[in-house]
Amino acid sequence: MRKLLFVVSFSLLIPCVSIAQQPQKPNASEIHQSIKKLNFLGSVLYVAAHPDDENTRLISYMANHVKARTAYLSLTRGDGGQNLIGPEIRELLGVIRTQELLAARRTDGGEQMFTRANDFGYSKHPDETLSIWDKKEVLGDVVWAIRKFRPDVIINRFNHRTPGTTHGHHTSSAMLSVEAFDLVGNSTIYPDQLKHVNAWQPTRLFFNTSWWFYGSRENFEKADKTNLLSFDTGVYYPSSGLSNTEIASLSRSQHKSQGFGSTGSRGKQTEYIELIKGQLPKDKTNIFEGIDTSWNRIKGGKAIGDILYQVEKDFDFRNPSASIPQLVKAYNLIEQLEDEHWKTIKSKEIKSIIASASGLYLEAVATAPNITKDGEVTIKVEAINRSNSNIVLKSTKIDAININDTSEKNLTNNTRQNLEFKGKIPNSLEYTNPYWLNNKGTLGMYKVEDRKLIGKPETDHKIKATFTVAVEGVIIPFTKEVVYKTNDPVKGEVYKPFEIIPVVSAGIKDKVIIYANGLSKKIPITIKAGKSNLKGKVSLAHPDGWSVSPKTIDINLTQKGEEKTVVFTLTSPEQQSEGYISPMVQIGDKTYAKEVVTIDYDHIPYQTVILPSETKVVRLDIKKKGQNIGYIEGAGDVVPESLKQIGYKVTTIDPETIAPESLKTYDAIVIGIRAYNTIEALKFKQQYLLEYVKNGGNLIVQYNTSHRLKVSDNLGPYPLKLSRDRVTDENAEITFSAPDHQVLNSPNKITSNDFTGWVQERGLYFPNEWSKEYTAILEANDKGESKKKGPLLVAKYGKGYYVYTGLSFFREFPAGVPGAFRLFANMLSLGK
């Protein structure tokens, strides 16, 4: 797995620490900022469609300058996007992008929420989006999020009044937010939710507009701004040495899988929000005008405010623990509040402040990173008070593994207490896994059966330690997730989650196996032990018409973590066929058919995902000409591996080494997706690639975007212009506009059947203008639109062929779509 350079995250506040992250150790300035936030009782919810849609400048401004409790509701987890840092797509990419959002929120001080909507790919209109998502269910999730978070103010990223002008997911997010605003206060709407939350009515709803939505800066300058509020989000925070926009850029840069690294800026920067619902504030810089954001807004809050405003005023930066007696007194009063919503929020905040101000460090660490059900675990506990405050550890409980230590420990200043416990994992605990992947959903929706889980960014870990501590005589419980900690020779202290995994994992490396040459293939299966001393049998489930040998293979794994590869021979039928194979491991009277997948990048916590273990197998009727393929990698795809599967010899070409002589050995050269957007060297090497074509070579260029194009003047040997044209309906009819062209007839006869079973889309960012030298091979369109003639262009240039295609081969190959392989083989065979 490729790694990324570590980026230190920053927040003025003390954010909720995600699982497996190093514990936050705030300094005095950060503690003081968190006290200011404690004294602000107002909430803002920002709403958009995907990870990276959010305006981090505005989120950071609301969280760090205004001190409001601020959250981003992303309707999807970004599963339909692309991955610039690794091979993960779909569900696994959604896991990555979820964690990137959490990393962004740890940076800008916000919180993160989701709905169950699945990012199924680009959508041109909200009508399509909401039919695939199931509007009623997603609207219910938005209502649930608002009732749960109880924002005073909602801000939409997108304009609900312009359907069809941008991504359908974008407009849908705004439309659902506007509709939900009028529903959340009505207890007859989604009444089942009221078992867990109360009806709630936000005060105002805004649209986060800008000049972009007006077409130009000039249009925006002329526009009526009567209903607009504005904020200078470029404010500077002396306590951190950073401007708000610098923090926002650090937050934005966490979206690494999408290539959204952002350079920090300084100076004034104005953000605008347009009132959609509610009363317009007279003070157009005060989003909370008329809303009591002091402790006085809740019954019993005045007494708390009297204490905490004084704590904020008298805070001793040289000795934060001087505030402990008053903080503890305020905590006692917060615990007596009748308002459960604010009680829960402010209790959590003040406990974190008390721990930080006293230097109280509590940690529970497992001696292994993972364990199986019924396994024994050792937990090491560290407790230390680094202040003169009177603190006593009254008890340590880990309910999940039946640990309850009631021996009191007096935590004197800077004297560490180390404890050790042993416990057993009960069979009733669930495996550690992203909760939204536990059940098979639909194209547009994840299936989540537990209402209380909906909207959560990640799965709550069940193994937690509760430390009951007396601080200045007041009992305060602190809860910490049990983690795994180790020392890396390079990185030093490294934290990982402590996870419950299956007894055995069985996986096939290739998720698609193509039978193009011969009827039989060796299928290696990697078996990994989750515990020691495993004996059993492995078999391979396969489709009808296929056969496997041997029927079973015995395994004997003596050590936890030990891996063994067993090999079956799978024989396909002679005719074209496709289906799925799954390894099945029999241990005693139980059968295991899951694979444990790990995701390990430095900018997000280590992730373990447990998925059904299956691989698509395709018996492919395919012919091909040529053998040696050169591949220039773009922004991440599996095309090279897929071409190897159908018998090509594929060599990865380093763009820096491209020279006329080095290209002569290739029968064809393929350029990966968005390579001309991401590889600077191609600006200087394009001339050699076109010369290769002129001399008889075959160059295939996969889709690029017109934005940030490194090679613009000579993308092809003749003029062509990229556009944003795309066909998002994967079942859209394909018309052959040049049916007699070689690319549709040799060596494989391409028919309409070859466009059956495509996934997510037909293609994207097609050219819409080109010179007469190009032949347009295919036409397609989405419903209600004109024909798009640019999915596949072929031009003869000199002795060779140049091909430009926006067809989404990078999505079809991982899905094992037979027709995509057959068409690509014809493209590679041109001129042979």
Coordinates of N, CA and C in Angstrom, one line a residue, residues 86-257:
G86 N -4.3 5.5 -4.3 CA -4.2 4.1 -4.2 C -5.3 3.4 -5.0
P87 N -5.4 2.1 -4.9 CA -6.3 1.3 -5.8 C -7.7 1.2 -5.3
E88 N -8.0 1.6 -4.1 CA -9.3 1.4 -3.5 C -10.4 2.2 -4.3
I89 N -11.5 1.6 -4.6 CA -12.6 2.2 -5.2 C -13.9 1.8 -4.5
R90 N -15.0 2.4 -4.8 CA -16.3 2.1 -4.3 C -16.3 2.1 -2.7
E91 N -16.8 1.0 -2.1 CA -17.0 0.9 -0.7 C -15.7 1.3 0.1
L92 N -14.5 0.7 -0.4 CA -13.3 1.0 0.3 C -12.9 2.5 0.1
L93 N -13.2 3.1 -1.0 CA -12.9 4.5 -1.2 C -13.8 5.3 -0.3
G94 N -15.1 4.8 -0.1 CA -15.9 5.5 0.8 C -15.4 5.5 2.3
V95 N -14.8 4.4 2.7 CA -14.1 4.3 4.0 C -13.0 5.4 4.1
I96 N -12.2 5.5 3.1 CA -11.1 6.4 3.0 C -11.6 7.8 3.1
R97 N -12.6 8.2 2.3 CA -13.1 9.5 2.2 C -13.8 9.9 3.5
T98 N -14.5 8.9 4.2 CA -15.1 9.2 5.5 C -14.0 9.6 6.5
Q99 N -12.9 8.9 6.5 CA -11.8 9.2 7.4 C -11.1 10.5 7.0
E100 N -11.1 10.8 5.8 CA -10.5 12.1 5.4 C -11.4 13.3 5.8
L101 N -12.7 13.1 5.8 CA -13.6 14.1 6.4 C -13.4 14.3 7.9
L102 N -13.2 13.2 8.6 CA -12.9 13.3 10.0 C -11.6 14.0 10.3
A103 N -10.6 13.7 9.4 CA -9.3 14.4 9.6 C -9.5 15.9 9.3
A104 N -10.3 16.2 8.3 CA -10.6 17.6 8.1 C -11.3 18.3 9.2
R105 N -12.2 17.6 9.8 CA -12.9 18.2 11.0 C -12.0 18.3 12.2
R106 N -11.1 17.4 12.4 CA -10.2 17.5 13.5 C -9.3 18.7 13.3
T107 N -9.1 19.1 12.0 CA -8.3 20.3 11.7 C -9.0 21.6 11.9
D108 N -10.3 21.6 11.4 CA -11.0 22.9 11.4 C -12.0 23.1 12.6
G109 N -12.1 22.0 13.5 CA -12.8 22.1 14.7 C -14.3 21.8 14.6
G110 N -14.7 21.3 13.4 CA -16.1 20.9 13.2 C -16.4 19.4 13.6
E111 N -17.6 19.0 13.4 CA -18.1 17.7 13.6 C -18.6 17.1 12.3
Q112 N -18.8 15.8 12.2 CA -19.1 15.2 10.9 C -20.3 14.3 11.0
M113 N -21.2 14.4 10.0 CA -22.4 13.6 10.0 C -22.7 13.1 8.6
F114 N -23.5 12.1 8.4 CA -23.8 11.5 7.1 C -25.3 11.1 7.0
T115 N -25.7 10.8 5.8 CA -27.0 10.1 5.6 C -26.6 8.7 5.1
R116 N -27.6 7.9 4.7 CA -27.3 6.6 4.2 C -27.2 6.6 2.6
A117 N -27.3 7.8 2.0 CA -27.2 7.9 0.6 C -25.8 7.4 0.1
N118 N -25.9 6.6 -1.0 CA -24.7 6.0 -1.6 C -24.3 6.9 -2.8
D119 N -23.1 7.3 -2.9 CA -22.6 8.0 -4.1 C -22.5 7.1 -5.2
F120 N -23.5 7.0 -6.1 CA -23.5 6.1 -7.2 C -22.8 6.6 -8.4
G121 N -22.3 7.8 -8.4 CA -21.6 8.4 -9.5 C -22.3 9.6 -10.0
Y122 N -21.8 10.2 -11.0 CA -22.3 11.5 -11.5 C -23.7 11.4 -11.9
S123 N -24.5 12.4 -11.5 CA -25.9 12.5 -11.9 C -26.2 13.9 -12.4
K124 N -26.9 13.9 -13.5 CA -27.1 15.2 -14.2 C -28.3 16.0 -13.6
H125 N -29.2 15.3 -12.9 CA -30.5 16.0 -12.5 C -30.9 15.4 -11.2
P126 N -31.4 16.2 -10.3 CA -31.9 15.7 -9.0 C -33.1 14.7 -9.1
D127 N -33.8 14.8 -10.2 CA -34.9 13.8 -10.4 C -34.3 12.4 -10.4
E128 N -33.2 12.2 -11.2 CA -32.6 10.9 -11.2 C -31.9 10.6 -9.9
T129 N -31.3 11.6 -9.3 CA -30.6 11.3 -8.0 C -31.6 10.8 -7.0
L130 N -32.7 11.5 -6.8 CA -33.6 11.2 -5.8 C -34.4 9.9 -6.0
S131 N -34.5 9.5 -7.3 CA -35.1 8.2 -7.6 C -34.2 7.1 -7.2
I132 N -32.9 7.3 -7.4 CA -31.9 6.2 -7.1 C -31.7 6.2 -5.6
W133 N -31.6 7.4 -5.0 CA -31.4 7.4 -3.5 C -32.5 6.9 -2.7
D134 N -33.7 7.0 -3.2 CA -35.0 6.9 -2.4 C -35.2 8.1 -1.6
K135 N -35.8 9.1 -2.2 CA -36.0 10.4 -1.6 C -36.6 10.4 -0.2
K136 N -37.6 9.6 0.0 CA -38.2 9.5 1.3 C -37.2 9.2 2.4
E137 N -36.4 8.2 2.2 CA -35.4 7.7 3.2 C -34.3 8.7 3.4
V138 N -33.8 9.3 2.3 CA -32.7 10.3 2.5 C -33.2 11.5 3.2
L139 N -34.4 12.0 2.8 CA -35.0 13.1 3.4 C -35.2 12.8 4.9
G140 N -35.6 11.6 5.2 CA -35.8 11.2 6.6 C -34.4 11.3 7.4
D141 N -33.4 10.9 6.7 CA -32.0 11.0 7.3 C -31.6 12.5 7.5
V142 N -32.0 13.4 6.6 CA -31.7 14.8 6.8 C -32.5 15.3 8.0
V143 N -33.8 15.0 8.1 CA -34.6 15.4 9.2 C -34.0 14.8 10.5
W144 N -33.6 13.6 10.5 CA -33.0 12.9 11.7 C -31.7 13.7 12.1
A145 N -30.9 14.1 11.1 CA -29.6 14.8 11.4 C -29.9 16.1 12.1
I146 N -30.9 16.8 11.6 CA -31.3 18.1 12.1 C -31.9 18.0 13.5
R147 N -32.8 17.0 13.7 CA -33.3 16.8 15.0 C -32.3 16.4 16.0
K148 N -31.3 15.6 15.6 CA -30.3 15.1 16.5 C -29.3 16.2 16.8
F149 N -28.9 17.0 15.8 CA -27.9 18.0 16.0 C -28.5 19.3 16.6
R150 N -29.7 19.6 16.2 CA -30.5 20.8 16.7 C -29.8 22.1 16.4
P151 N -29.5 22.3 15.1 CA -28.8 23.6 14.7 C -29.8 24.8 14.8
D152 N -29.2 25.9 15.2 CA -30.0 27.2 15.2 C -30.0 27.6 13.7
V153 N -29.0 27.4 13.0 CA -28.8 27.9 11.6 C -28.3 26.7 10.7
I154 N -28.9 26.6 9.5 CA -28.4 25.7 8.5 C -27.9 26.5 7.3
I155 N -26.8 26.0 6.8 CA -26.2 26.6 5.6 C -26.0 25.6 4.5
N156 N -26.6 25.8 3.4 CA -26.5 24.9 2.2 C -25.3 25.3 1.4
R157 N -24.6 24.4 0.9 CA -23.5 24.7 0.0 C -24.0 25.0 -1.4
F158 N -25.1 24.4 -1.8 CA -25.6 24.5 -3.2 C -27.0 25.2 -3.3
N159 N -27.3 25.6 -4.5 CA -28.5 26.3 -4.8 C -29.7 25.4 -5.1
H160 N -30.7 25.3 -4.3 CA -31.8 24.4 -4.6 C -32.7 24.9 -5.7
R161 N -32.5 26.1 -6.3 CA -33.4 26.6 -7.3 C -32.9 26.4 -8.7
T162 N -31.8 25.7 -8.9 CA -31.3 25.5 -10.2 C -31.0 24.1 -10.6
P163 N -32.1 23.2 -10.5 CA -31.9 21.8 -10.9 C -31.4 21.7 -12.3
G164 N -30.5 20.7 -12.6 CA -30.0 20.4 -13.9 C -28.9 21.2 -14.3
T165 N -28.4 22.2 -13.5 CA -27.2 23.0 -13.9 C -25.9 22.5 -13.3
T166 N -26.0 21.6 -12.4 CA -24.8 21.1 -11.8 C -25.1 19.6 -11.4
H167 N -24.1 19.0 -10.7 CA -24.3 17.6 -10.3 C -25.6 17.4 -9.5
G168 N -26.4 16.4 -9.9 CA -27.7 16.2 -9.3 C -27.6 15.9 -7.8
H169 N -26.5 15.3 -7.4 CA -26.3 15.1 -5.9 C -26.2 16.5 -5.2
H170 N -25.5 17.5 -5.9 CA -25.4 18.8 -5.3 C -26.7 19.5 -5.0
T171 N -27.5 19.6 -6.1 CA -28.8 20.2 -6.0 C -29.7 19.5 -5.1
S172 N -29.6 18.2 -5.1 CA -30.5 17.4 -4.2 C -30.2 17.6 -2.8
S173 N -28.9 17.8 -2.4 CA -28.6 18.1 -1.0 C -29.3 19.4 -0.6
A174 N -29.3 20.4 -1.4 CA -29.9 21.7 -1.0 C -31.4 21.5 -1.0
M175 N -32.0 20.8 -2.0 CA -33.5 20.7 -2.0 C -34.0 19.9 -0.8
L176 N -33.2 18.9 -0.4 CA -33.6 18.1 0.8 C -33.5 18.9 2.0
S177 N -32.5 19.7 2.1 CA -32.3 20.6 3.3 C -33.4 21.6 3.4
V178 N -33.8 22.2 2.3 CA -34.9 23.2 2.3 C -36.2 22.5 2.7
E179 N -36.5 21.4 2.1 CA -37.7 20.7 2.5 C -37.7 20.2 3.9
A180 N -36.5 19.8 4.4 CA -36.4 19.3 5.8 C -36.6 20.4 6.8
F181 N -36.2 21.6 6.4 CA -36.4 22.8 7.3 C -37.8 23.0 7.7
D182 N -38.7 22.7 6.8 CA -40.2 22.9 7.1 C -40.8 21.7 7.8
L183 N -40.1 20.6 7.9 CA -40.7 19.4 8.4 C -40.2 19.0 9.8
V184 N -39.0 19.5 10.2 CA -38.3 18.9 11.4 C -39.1 19.3 12.7
G185 N -39.9 20.4 12.6 CA -40.6 20.8 13.8 C -41.9 20.1 14.0
N186 N -42.3 19.4 13.0 CA -43.7 18.7 13.0 C -43.5 17.3 13.5
S187 N -44.1 17.0 14.6 CA -44.0 15.7 15.3 C -44.8 14.6 14.5
T188 N -45.6 15.0 13.5 CA -46.3 14.0 12.8 C -45.4 13.5 11.6
I189 N -44.3 14.1 11.3 CA -43.4 13.8 10.2 C -42.3 12.9 10.8
Y190 N -42.1 11.7 10.2 CA -41.2 10.7 10.6 C -41.3 10.5 12.2
P191 N -42.5 10.2 12.6 CA -42.7 10.1 14.1 C -41.9 9.0 14.8
D192 N -41.5 8.0 14.0 CA -40.7 6.9 14.6 C -39.4 7.5 15.2
Q193 N -38.9 8.6 14.6 CA -37.6 9.2 15.1 C -37.8 9.7 16.5
L194 N -39.0 10.1 16.9 CA -39.2 10.8 18.2 C -39.1 9.9 19.4
K195 N -38.8 8.6 19.1 CA -38.4 7.7 20.2 C -37.0 8.0 20.7
H196 N -36.2 8.7 19.9 CA -34.8 8.9 20.2 C -34.5 10.4 20.3
V197 N -35.2 11.2 19.5 CA -34.9 12.7 19.5 C -36.2 13.4 19.6
N198 N -36.1 14.7 19.7 CA -37.3 15.6 19.8 C -37.4 16.4 18.5
A199 N -38.7 16.8 18.2 CA -38.8 17.7 17.0 C -38.1 19.0 17.3
W200 N -37.6 19.6 16.3 CA -36.7 20.8 16.5 C -36.9 21.7 15.3
Q201 N -37.0 23.0 15.5 CA -37.1 24.0 14.4 C -35.9 25.0 14.4
P202 N -35.1 24.9 13.4 CA -34.0 25.8 13.3 C -34.6 27.2 13.0
T203 N -33.8 28.3 13.3 CA -34.2 29.6 13.1 C -34.1 30.2 11.7
R204 N -33.0 29.8 11.0 CA -32.7 30.4 9.7 C -32.0 29.3 8.8
L205 N -32.3 29.5 7.5 CA -31.6 28.6 6.5 C -31.0 29.5 5.5
F206 N -29.7 29.3 5.1 CA -29.0 30.1 4.2 C -28.4 29.2 3.0
F207 N -28.1 29.9 2.0 CA -27.4 29.3 0.8 C -26.0 30.0 0.8
N208 N -24.9 29.3 0.8 CA -23.6 29.8 0.8 C -23.2 30.2 -0.6
T209 N -23.6 31.4 -1.0 CA -23.4 31.8 -2.4 C -22.1 32.4 -2.6
S210 N -21.8 32.7 -3.9 CA -20.5 33.4 -4.2 C -20.6 33.9 -5.7
W211 N -19.6 34.6 -6.2 CA -19.7 35.1 -7.5 C -19.8 33.9 -8.5
W212 N -19.3 32.7 -8.2 CA -19.4 31.6 -9.1 C -20.8 31.3 -9.5
F213 N -21.7 31.4 -8.6 CA -23.1 31.1 -8.9 C -23.8 32.1 -9.7
Y214 N -23.1 33.3 -9.9 CA -23.7 34.4 -10.7 C -23.0 34.4 -12.1
G215 N -22.1 33.5 -12.3 CA -21.4 33.5 -13.6 C -20.2 34.2 -13.8
S216 N -20.0 35.3 -13.0 CA -18.8 36.1 -13.1 C -18.7 37.1 -11.9
R217 N -17.6 37.6 -11.6 CA -17.4 38.5 -10.5 C -18.2 39.8 -10.8
E218 N -18.2 40.2 -12.1 CA -18.9 41.4 -12.5 C -20.4 41.3 -12.2
N219 N -20.9 40.2 -12.6 CA -22.4 39.9 -12.3 C -22.7 40.0 -10.8
F220 N -21.8 39.4 -10.0 CA -22.0 39.4 -8.6 C -21.9 40.8 -8.0
E221 N -21.0 41.6 -8.5 CA -20.9 43.0 -8.0 C -22.2 43.8 -8.3
K222 N -22.8 43.5 -9.4 CA -24.1 44.2 -9.7 C -25.3 43.7 -9.0
A223 N -25.2 42.5 -8.4 CA -26.4 41.8 -7.9 C -26.9 42.4 -6.6
D224 N -28.2 42.3 -6.5 CA -28.9 42.8 -5.3 C -28.5 41.9 -4.1
K225 N -27.9 42.6 -3.1 CA -27.4 41.8 -1.9 C -28.2 42.0 -0.7
T226 N -29.5 42.4 -0.9 CA -30.4 42.7 0.3 C -30.5 41.5 1.2
N227 N -30.6 40.3 0.7 CA -30.8 39.1 1.5 C -29.5 38.4 1.8
L228 N -28.4 39.1 1.6 CA -27.1 38.4 1.8 C -26.4 38.9 3.1
L229 N -25.8 38.0 3.9 CA -25.0 38.3 5.0 C -23.5 38.0 4.5
S230 N -22.6 38.7 5.1 CA -21.2 38.6 4.8 C -20.3 38.5 6.0
F231 N -19.2 37.7 5.8 CA -18.2 37.5 6.9 C -16.8 37.6 6.3
D232 N -15.9 38.2 7.1 CA -14.5 38.2 6.7 C -13.9 36.9 7.3
T233 N -13.8 35.9 6.5 CA -13.3 34.6 7.1 C -11.7 34.6 7.0
G234 N -11.1 35.7 6.7 CA -9.6 35.7 6.7 C -9.1 36.1 8.1
V235 N -9.9 36.1 9.1 CA -9.4 36.6 10.4 C -8.2 35.8 10.9
Y236 N -7.4 36.5 11.7 CA -6.1 35.9 12.2 C -6.2 35.5 13.7
Y237 N -5.7 34.4 14.0 CA -5.7 33.9 15.4 C -4.3 34.0 16.0
P238 N -4.0 35.0 16.8 CA -2.7 35.1 17.4 C -2.3 33.9 18.3
S239 N -3.3 33.3 18.9 CA -3.0 32.2 19.8 C -2.4 31.0 19.1
S240 N -2.6 30.9 17.8 CA -2.1 29.8 17.0 C -1.1 30.2 16.0
G241 N -1.1 31.5 15.6 CA -0.2 32.0 14.6 C -0.7 31.7 13.2
L242 N -2.0 31.3 13.1 CA -2.5 31.0 11.8 C -3.8 31.8 11.5
S243 N -4.0 32.1 10.2 CA -5.2 32.8 9.8 C -6.3 31.7 9.7
N244 N -7.5 32.1 9.7 CA -8.6 31.1 9.5 C -8.5 30.5 8.2
T245 N -8.1 31.2 7.1 CA -8.0 30.6 5.8 C -6.8 29.6 5.7
E246 N -5.8 29.8 6.5 CA -4.7 28.8 6.6 C -5.2 27.5 7.2
I247 N -6.0 27.7 8.3 CA -6.6 26.5 8.9 C -7.5 25.8 7.9
A248 N -8.3 26.6 7.2 CA -9.2 26.0 6.2 C -8.4 25.2 5.1
S249 N -7.3 25.7 4.7 CA -6.5 25.1 3.7 C -5.9 23.8 4.2
L250 N -5.5 23.8 5.5 CA -5.0 22.5 6.1 C -6.1 21.5 6.1
S251 N -7.3 22.0 6.4 CA -8.5 21.1 6.5 C -8.8 20.5 5.1
R252 N -8.8 21.4 4.1 CA -9.1 21.0 2.7 C -8.1 20.0 2.2
S253 N -6.9 20.2 2.6 CA -5.8 19.3 2.2 C -5.9 17.9 2.7
Q254 N -6.8 17.6 3.6 CA -7.0 16.3 4.1 C -7.7 15.4 3.1
H255 N -8.3 16.0 2.1 CA -9.0 15.2 1.0 C -8.0 14.8 0.0
K256 N -7.0 14.0 0.4 CA -5.9 13.6 -0.4 C -6.3 12.6 -1.6
S257 N -7.2 11.8 -1.3 CA -7.6 10.8 -2.3 C -8.2 11.5 -3.5

